[in-house]
Amino acid sequence: MTNESAGSVAGNWADAHFGEQGGRLTYGDYLRLAGLLDAQVPESSPPAHDELLFITIHQVYELWFKLVLHELTNARDRLLDGETYLPRVRLERCLSIQRVLVSQVDVIDTMTPQDFLRFRSKLSPASGFQSAQFREIEFLSGLKDPTYLQRFRGLSDAERARLEQRLAEPSLWEAFLAMLGKHGFAVSSAEERFDSLLTISADRERYGPLWDLAEAMVAHDQAWSLWRARHVLMAERQIGTKAGTGGSAGGAYLRSRVELRFYPELWELRSRM
């Protein structure tokens, strides 16, 4: 580096206004920590010690869901443009997030059923069933369920609009098929898709990026199923076979969701190889 370029870099650093150099934006301001840390408001009186844990865990889940939606939406849009590399990168980031989602259950498992019962009545009729972002992830991934909008009347106008948009727009699976079509593969029928996927799977040297992308989608699907299964065990550990606070069948309802798949054809492909 020349003296001139070094001086230029030093000058730019001096003007950066970072941290203790007189920054115009603080860490707390950038992250809006005042509002974020004021958002945990327990309802129980007298206060139940573990209610803050319960609220914090679920708010953190919603923040992760927001990021997953951000990544999946970008992956979907790039697939529609025929890309393969960045959609896979986005899916791999989602997989890392989903592993965190599963591991976070360990934290809530430190709460005993007795401590949960101290404030559980305050939740009714609130329920994780009402998480609009969770449903958005399912809809965007390919598991679209229009009846959810009919069954649940507690959605805000904004939440309902977002879910209706997810139902109307292409899913990740539909975008994956569109991408295969752009690469010259037939995708009009299930049998055509299986033939195309078998061709890709049989020649990974030639079609490696397409195969890796399909595997990233399976990993996303598998991780979401693992989260559902872990959630079932957590709920059963806390409330046994009691009904959910939102009126669902509790553990029985959650268990019925474990076997759902976003991409059943990618799973069936294994049996056809």
CSV table of C-alpha atoms in Angstrom, one decimal:
chain,number,residue,atom,x,y,z
A,1,MET,CA,0.0,0.0,0.0
A,2,THR,CA,1.4,3.4,-0.9
A,3,ASN,CA,1.7,6.3,1.5
A,4,GLU,CA,-1.0,8.1,-0.4
A,5,SER,CA,-3.5,5.2,-0.3
A,6,ALA,CA,-2.7,4.5,3.4
A,7,GLY,CA,-3.4,8.2,4.1
A,8,SER,CA,-6.7,7.9,2.2
A,9,VAL,CA,-7.8,4.9,4.2
A,10,ALA,CA,-6.8,6.6,7.5
A,11,GLY,CA,-8.8,9.7,6.4
A,12,ASN,CA,-11.9,7.6,5.6
A,13,TRP,CA,-11.6,5.9,9.0
A,14,ALA,CA,-11.4,9.2,10.8
A,15,ASP,CA,-14.6,10.3,9.1
A,16,ALA,CA,-16.5,7.1,9.7
A,17,HIS,CA,-18.1,8.3,13.0
A,18,PHE,CA,-18.0,4.9,14.5
A,19,GLY,CA,-18.5,4.2,18.2
A,20,GLU,CA,-16.5,6.3,20.5
A,21,GLN,CA,-15.3,8.4,17.6
A,22,GLY,CA,-18.6,10.3,17.9
A,23,GLY,CA,-21.0,8.0,16.2
A,24,ARG,CA,-24.3,9.4,15.1
A,25,LEU,CA,-26.1,6.1,15.7
A,26,THR,CA,-25.7,4.1,18.8
A,27,TYR,CA,-25.9,0.3,19.2
A,28,GLY,CA,-29.2,0.7,21.1
A,29,ASP,CA,-30.7,3.1,18.6
A,30,TYR,CA,-29.7,0.9,15.6
A,31,LEU,CA,-31.3,-2.2,17.2
A,32,ARG,CA,-34.2,-0.2,18.7
A,33,LEU,CA,-33.5,-1.9,22.0
A,34,ALA,CA,-35.7,0.4,24.1
A,35,GLY,CA,-38.9,-0.8,22.3
A,36,LEU,CA,-37.6,-4.4,21.9
A,37,LEU,CA,-36.8,-4.8,25.6
A,38,ASP,CA,-40.1,-3.2,26.6
A,39,ALA,CA,-42.1,-5.8,24.6
A,40,GLN,CA,-42.0,-8.5,27.3
A,41,VAL,CA,-45.0,-7.8,29.5
A,42,PRO,CA,-46.2,-10.6,31.7
A,43,GLU,CA,-49.9,-10.8,32.4
A,44,SER,CA,-49.9,-12.8,35.7
A,45,SER,CA,-50.6,-11.3,39.1
A,46,PRO,CA,-48.9,-12.0,41.4
A,47,PRO,CA,-46.0,-12.4,38.9
A,48,ALA,CA,-45.1,-15.9,37.8
A,49,HIS,CA,-41.4,-16.2,37.5
A,50,ASP,CA,-41.3,-18.3,34.3
A,51,GLU,CA,-43.7,-16.1,32.4
A,52,LEU,CA,-40.9,-13.9,31.2
A,53,LEU,CA,-39.1,-17.0,29.9
A,54,PHE,CA,-42.2,-18.1,28.0
A,55,ILE,CA,-42.8,-14.7,26.4
A,56,THR,CA,-39.1,-14.2,25.5
A,57,ILE,CA,-38.8,-17.6,23.8
A,58,HIS,CA,-41.9,-17.1,21.7
A,59,GLN,CA,-40.9,-13.5,20.7
A,60,VAL,CA,-37.5,-14.8,19.7
A,61,TYR,CA,-39.2,-17.5,17.6
A,62,GLU,CA,-41.2,-14.8,15.8
A,63,LEU,CA,-38.0,-12.9,15.0
A,64,TRP,CA,-36.4,-16.0,13.6
A,65,PHE,CA,-39.6,-16.7,11.6
A,66,LYS,CA,-39.3,-13.2,10.1
A,67,LEU,CA,-35.7,-13.9,9.0
A,68,VAL,CA,-36.7,-17.3,7.6
A,69,LEU,CA,-39.4,-15.6,5.5
A,70,HIS,CA,-37.0,-13.1,4.3
A,71,GLU,CA,-34.5,-15.8,3.1
A,72,LEU,CA,-37.2,-18.1,1.6
A,73,THR,CA,-38.8,-15.3,-0.3
A,74,ASN,CA,-35.5,-14.3,-1.9
A,75,ALA,CA,-34.8,-18.0,-2.6
A,76,ARG,CA,-38.2,-18.3,-4.3
A,77,ASP,CA,-37.8,-15.2,-6.4
A,78,ARG,CA,-34.3,-16.2,-7.6
A,79,LEU,CA,-35.6,-19.7,-8.5
A,80,LEU,CA,-38.3,-18.0,-10.6
A,81,ASP,CA,-35.4,-16.3,-12.4
A,82,GLY,CA,-33.7,-19.6,-13.1
A,83,GLU,CA,-30.9,-19.2,-10.5
A,84,THR,CA,-29.5,-22.2,-8.5
A,85,TYR,CA,-26.6,-21.0,-6.5
A,86,LEU,CA,-28.1,-18.2,-4.3
A,87,PRO,CA,-31.3,-20.1,-3.6
A,88,ARG,CA,-29.3,-22.9,-2.2
A,89,VAL,CA,-27.3,-20.5,-0.1
A,90,ARG,CA,-30.5,-19.0,1.3
A,91,LEU,CA,-31.9,-22.4,2.1
A,92,GLU,CA,-28.7,-23.4,3.9
A,93,ARG,CA,-29.0,-20.3,6.1
A,94,CYS,CA,-32.6,-21.3,6.8
A,95,LEU,CA,-31.4,-24.7,7.8
A,96,SER,CA,-28.9,-23.2,10.3
A,97,ILE,CA,-31.8,-21.1,11.7
A,98,GLN,CA,-34.1,-24.1,12.0
A,99,ARG,CA,-31.4,-25.9,14.0
A,100,VAL,CA,-31.5,-23.0,16.4
A,101,LEU,CA,-35.3,-23.2,16.6
A,102,VAL,CA,-35.1,-26.8,17.6
A,103,SER,CA,-32.4,-26.2,20.2
A,104,GLN,CA,-34.3,-23.3,21.8
A,105,VAL,CA,-36.9,-25.8,23.0
A,106,ASP,CA,-34.3,-27.0,25.5
A,107,VAL,CA,-34.6,-23.6,27.1
A,108,ILE,CA,-38.3,-23.8,27.6
A,109,ASP,CA,-38.0,-27.4,28.8
A,110,THR,CA,-36.3,-26.0,31.9
A,111,MET,CA,-39.8,-24.8,32.9
A,112,THR,CA,-41.7,-27.3,35.0
A,113,PRO,CA,-45.4,-28.1,34.4
A,114,GLN,CA,-46.2,-26.6,37.8
A,115,ASP,CA,-44.5,-23.3,36.9
A,116,PHE,CA,-46.3,-23.2,33.6
A,117,LEU,CA,-49.6,-23.8,35.2
A,118,ARG,CA,-49.1,-20.7,37.4
A,119,PHE,CA,-49.7,-18.5,34.3
A,120,ARG,CA,-51.1,-20.8,31.6
A,121,SER,CA,-54.7,-19.5,32.2
A,122,LYS,CA,-53.6,-16.1,31.2
A,123,LEU,CA,-52.8,-17.3,27.7
A,124,SER,CA,-56.3,-18.4,26.8
A,125,PRO,CA,-57.5,-18.1,24.0
A,126,ALA,CA,-54.0,-17.3,22.6
A,127,SER,CA,-52.1,-20.2,21.0
A,128,GLY,CA,-49.1,-20.9,18.8
A,129,PHE,CA,-51.8,-22.0,16.3
A,130,GLN,CA,-52.3,-18.3,15.8
A,131,SER,CA,-48.7,-17.5,14.6
A,132,ALA,CA,-49.3,-16.0,11.1
A,133,GLN,CA,-45.6,-16.1,10.3
A,134,PHE,CA,-45.4,-19.8,11.0
A,135,ARG,CA,-48.3,-20.3,8.5
A,136,GLU,CA,-46.6,-18.0,6.1
A,137,ILE,CA,-43.5,-20.2,6.2
A,138,GLU,CA,-45.6,-23.3,5.5
A,139,PHE,CA,-47.5,-21.6,2.7
A,140,LEU,CA,-44.4,-20.2,1.1
A,141,SER,CA,-42.6,-23.6,1.3
A,142,GLY,CA,-45.4,-25.3,-0.5
A,143,LEU,CA,-47.8,-26.5,2.2
A,144,LYS,CA,-50.7,-24.2,1.4
A,145,ASP,CA,-53.9,-24.6,3.5
A,146,PRO,CA,-56.6,-22.1,2.6
A,147,THR,CA,-58.9,-23.6,5.3
A,148,TYR,CA,-56.6,-22.1,8.0
A,149,LEU,CA,-58.0,-18.6,7.1
A,150,GLN,CA,-61.6,-20.0,7.6
A,151,ARG,CA,-60.8,-21.8,10.9
A,152,PHE,CA,-59.0,-19.0,12.6
A,153,ARG,CA,-60.9,-15.7,13.2
A,154,GLY,CA,-58.2,-14.0,15.4
A,155,LEU,CA,-56.1,-12.8,12.5
A,156,SER,CA,-55.5,-9.0,12.1
A,157,ASP,CA,-56.3,-7.5,8.8
A,158,ALA,CA,-52.6,-7.2,8.0
A,159,GLU,CA,-51.9,-10.9,8.9
A,160,ARG,CA,-54.9,-12.1,6.8
A,161,ALA,CA,-53.6,-10.0,3.9
A,162,ARG,CA,-50.1,-11.5,4.1
A,163,LEU,CA,-51.5,-15.1,4.3
A,164,GLU,CA,-53.8,-14.5,1.3
A,165,GLN,CA,-50.8,-13.1,-0.6
A,166,ARG,CA,-48.8,-16.3,0.3
A,167,LEU,CA,-51.6,-18.5,-0.9
A,168,ALA,CA,-51.9,-16.6,-4.2
A,169,GLU,CA,-48.2,-16.3,-5.0
A,170,PRO,CA,-45.8,-19.1,-6.2
A,171,SER,CA,-44.5,-21.4,-3.5
A,172,LEU,CA,-40.9,-22.4,-3.2
A,173,TRP,CA,-41.9,-25.8,-4.8
A,174,GLU,CA,-43.6,-24.1,-7.7
A,175,ALA,CA,-40.5,-21.9,-8.2
A,176,PHE,CA,-38.2,-24.9,-8.1
A,177,LEU,CA,-40.3,-26.5,-10.9
A,178,ALA,CA,-40.2,-23.3,-12.9
A,179,MET,CA,-36.4,-23.3,-12.5
A,180,LEU,CA,-36.2,-26.9,-13.7
A,181,GLY,CA,-38.3,-25.9,-16.7
A,182,LYS,CA,-35.9,-23.1,-17.5
A,183,HIS,CA,-33.1,-25.7,-17.5
A,184,GLY,CA,-34.9,-27.8,-20.1
A,185,PHE,CA,-36.5,-30.4,-17.9
A,186,ALA,CA,-40.2,-31.5,-18.3
A,187,VAL,CA,-42.3,-30.8,-15.2
A,188,SER,CA,-45.9,-30.8,-16.4
A,189,SER,CA,-46.9,-34.0,-14.7
A,190,ALA,CA,-45.8,-36.0,-11.7
A,191,GLU,CA,-44.3,-38.7,-13.9
A,192,GLU,CA,-42.4,-36.1,-16.0
A,193,ARG,CA,-41.0,-34.6,-12.8
A,194,PHE,CA,-39.9,-37.9,-11.5
A,195,ASP,CA,-38.2,-38.7,-14.8
A,196,SER,CA,-36.4,-35.3,-14.7
A,197,LEU,CA,-35.3,-35.7,-11.1
A,198,LEU,CA,-34.1,-39.2,-11.8
A,199,THR,CA,-32.0,-37.9,-14.7
A,200,ILE,CA,-30.5,-35.2,-12.4
A,201,SER,CA,-29.8,-37.7,-9.6
A,202,ALA,CA,-28.1,-40.1,-12.0
A,203,ASP,CA,-25.6,-37.5,-13.3
A,204,ARG,CA,-24.5,-35.3,-10.5
A,205,GLU,CA,-21.3,-34.3,-12.4
A,206,ARG,CA,-23.4,-32.7,-15.0
A,207,TYR,CA,-26.4,-31.6,-12.9
A,208,GLY,CA,-24.7,-31.1,-9.5
A,209,PRO,CA,-26.1,-27.6,-8.8
A,210,LEU,CA,-29.7,-28.8,-9.5
A,211,TRP,CA,-29.2,-31.9,-7.2
A,212,ASP,CA,-27.6,-29.8,-4.4
A,213,LEU,CA,-30.6,-27.4,-4.6
A,214,ALA,CA,-33.1,-30.3,-4.4
A,215,GLU,CA,-31.2,-31.7,-1.4
A,216,ALA,CA,-31.2,-28.3,0.3
A,217,MET,CA,-35.0,-28.2,-0.1
A,218,VAL,CA,-35.3,-31.7,1.5
A,219,ALA,CA,-33.1,-30.5,4.4
A,220,HIS,CA,-35.4,-27.5,4.9
A,221,ASP,CA,-38.4,-29.8,4.9
A,222,GLN,CA,-36.8,-32.3,7.3
A,223,ALA,CA,-35.7,-29.6,9.7
A,224,TRP,CA,-39.2,-28.1,9.9
A,225,SER,CA,-40.6,-31.6,10.6
A,226,LEU,CA,-38.0,-32.1,13.3
A,227,TRP,CA,-39.1,-28.8,14.9
A,228,ARG,CA,-42.7,-29.9,14.8
A,229,ALA,CA,-41.7,-33.2,16.5
A,230,ARG,CA,-39.7,-31.4,19.2
A,231,HIS,CA,-42.5,-29.0,19.8
A,232,VAL,CA,-44.9,-32.0,20.3
A,233,LEU,CA,-42.6,-33.4,23.0
A,234,MET,CA,-42.3,-30.0,24.7
A,235,ALA,CA,-46.1,-29.5,24.8
A,236,GLU,CA,-46.7,-33.0,26.1
A,237,ARG,CA,-44.1,-32.5,28.8
A,238,GLN,CA,-45.8,-29.3,29.9
A,239,ILE,CA,-49.5,-30.1,29.6
A,240,GLY,CA,-49.8,-33.8,28.8
A,241,THR,CA,-53.0,-34.5,26.9
A,242,LYS,CA,-54.9,-31.3,27.8
A,243,ALA,CA,-56.5,-29.2,25.1
A,244,GLY,CA,-54.5,-26.3,23.7
A,245,THR,CA,-55.2,-22.8,25.0
A,246,GLY,CA,-56.5,-21.8,21.6
A,247,GLY,CA,-59.0,-24.6,21.6
A,248,SER,CA,-57.0,-27.1,19.6
A,249,ALA,CA,-56.6,-30.8,20.6
A,250,GLY,CA,-53.2,-29.9,22.1
A,251,GLY,CA,-50.6,-32.6,21.7
A,252,ALA,CA,-52.9,-34.7,19.4
A,253,TYR,CA,-53.2,-31.8,16.9
A,254,LEU,CA,-49.4,-31.1,17.0
A,255,ARG,CA,-48.6,-34.8,16.5
A,256,SER,CA,-50.9,-34.9,13.4
A,257,ARG,CA,-48.7,-32.3,11.8
A,258,VAL,CA,-45.4,-34.0,12.2
A,259,GLU,CA,-45.7,-36.2,9.1
A,260,LEU,CA,-46.6,-33.3,6.8
A,261,ARG,CA,-44.1,-32.7,4.0
A,262,PHE,CA,-43.4,-29.6,1.9
A,263,TYR,CA,-42.0,-31.6,-1.0
A,264,PRO,CA,-43.4,-35.2,-1.0
A,265,GLU,CA,-42.2,-35.8,-4.5
A,266,LEU,CA,-38.6,-35.2,-3.5
A,267,TRP,CA,-39.1,-37.8,-0.7
A,268,GLU,CA,-40.8,-40.3,-3.0
A,269,LEU,CA,-37.9,-39.9,-5.4
A,270,ARG,CA,-35.8,-41.9,-2.9
A,271,SER,CA,-38.0,-44.9,-3.5
A,272,ARG,CA,-37.7,-44.6,-7.3
A,273,MET,CA,-33.9,-44.5,-7.5
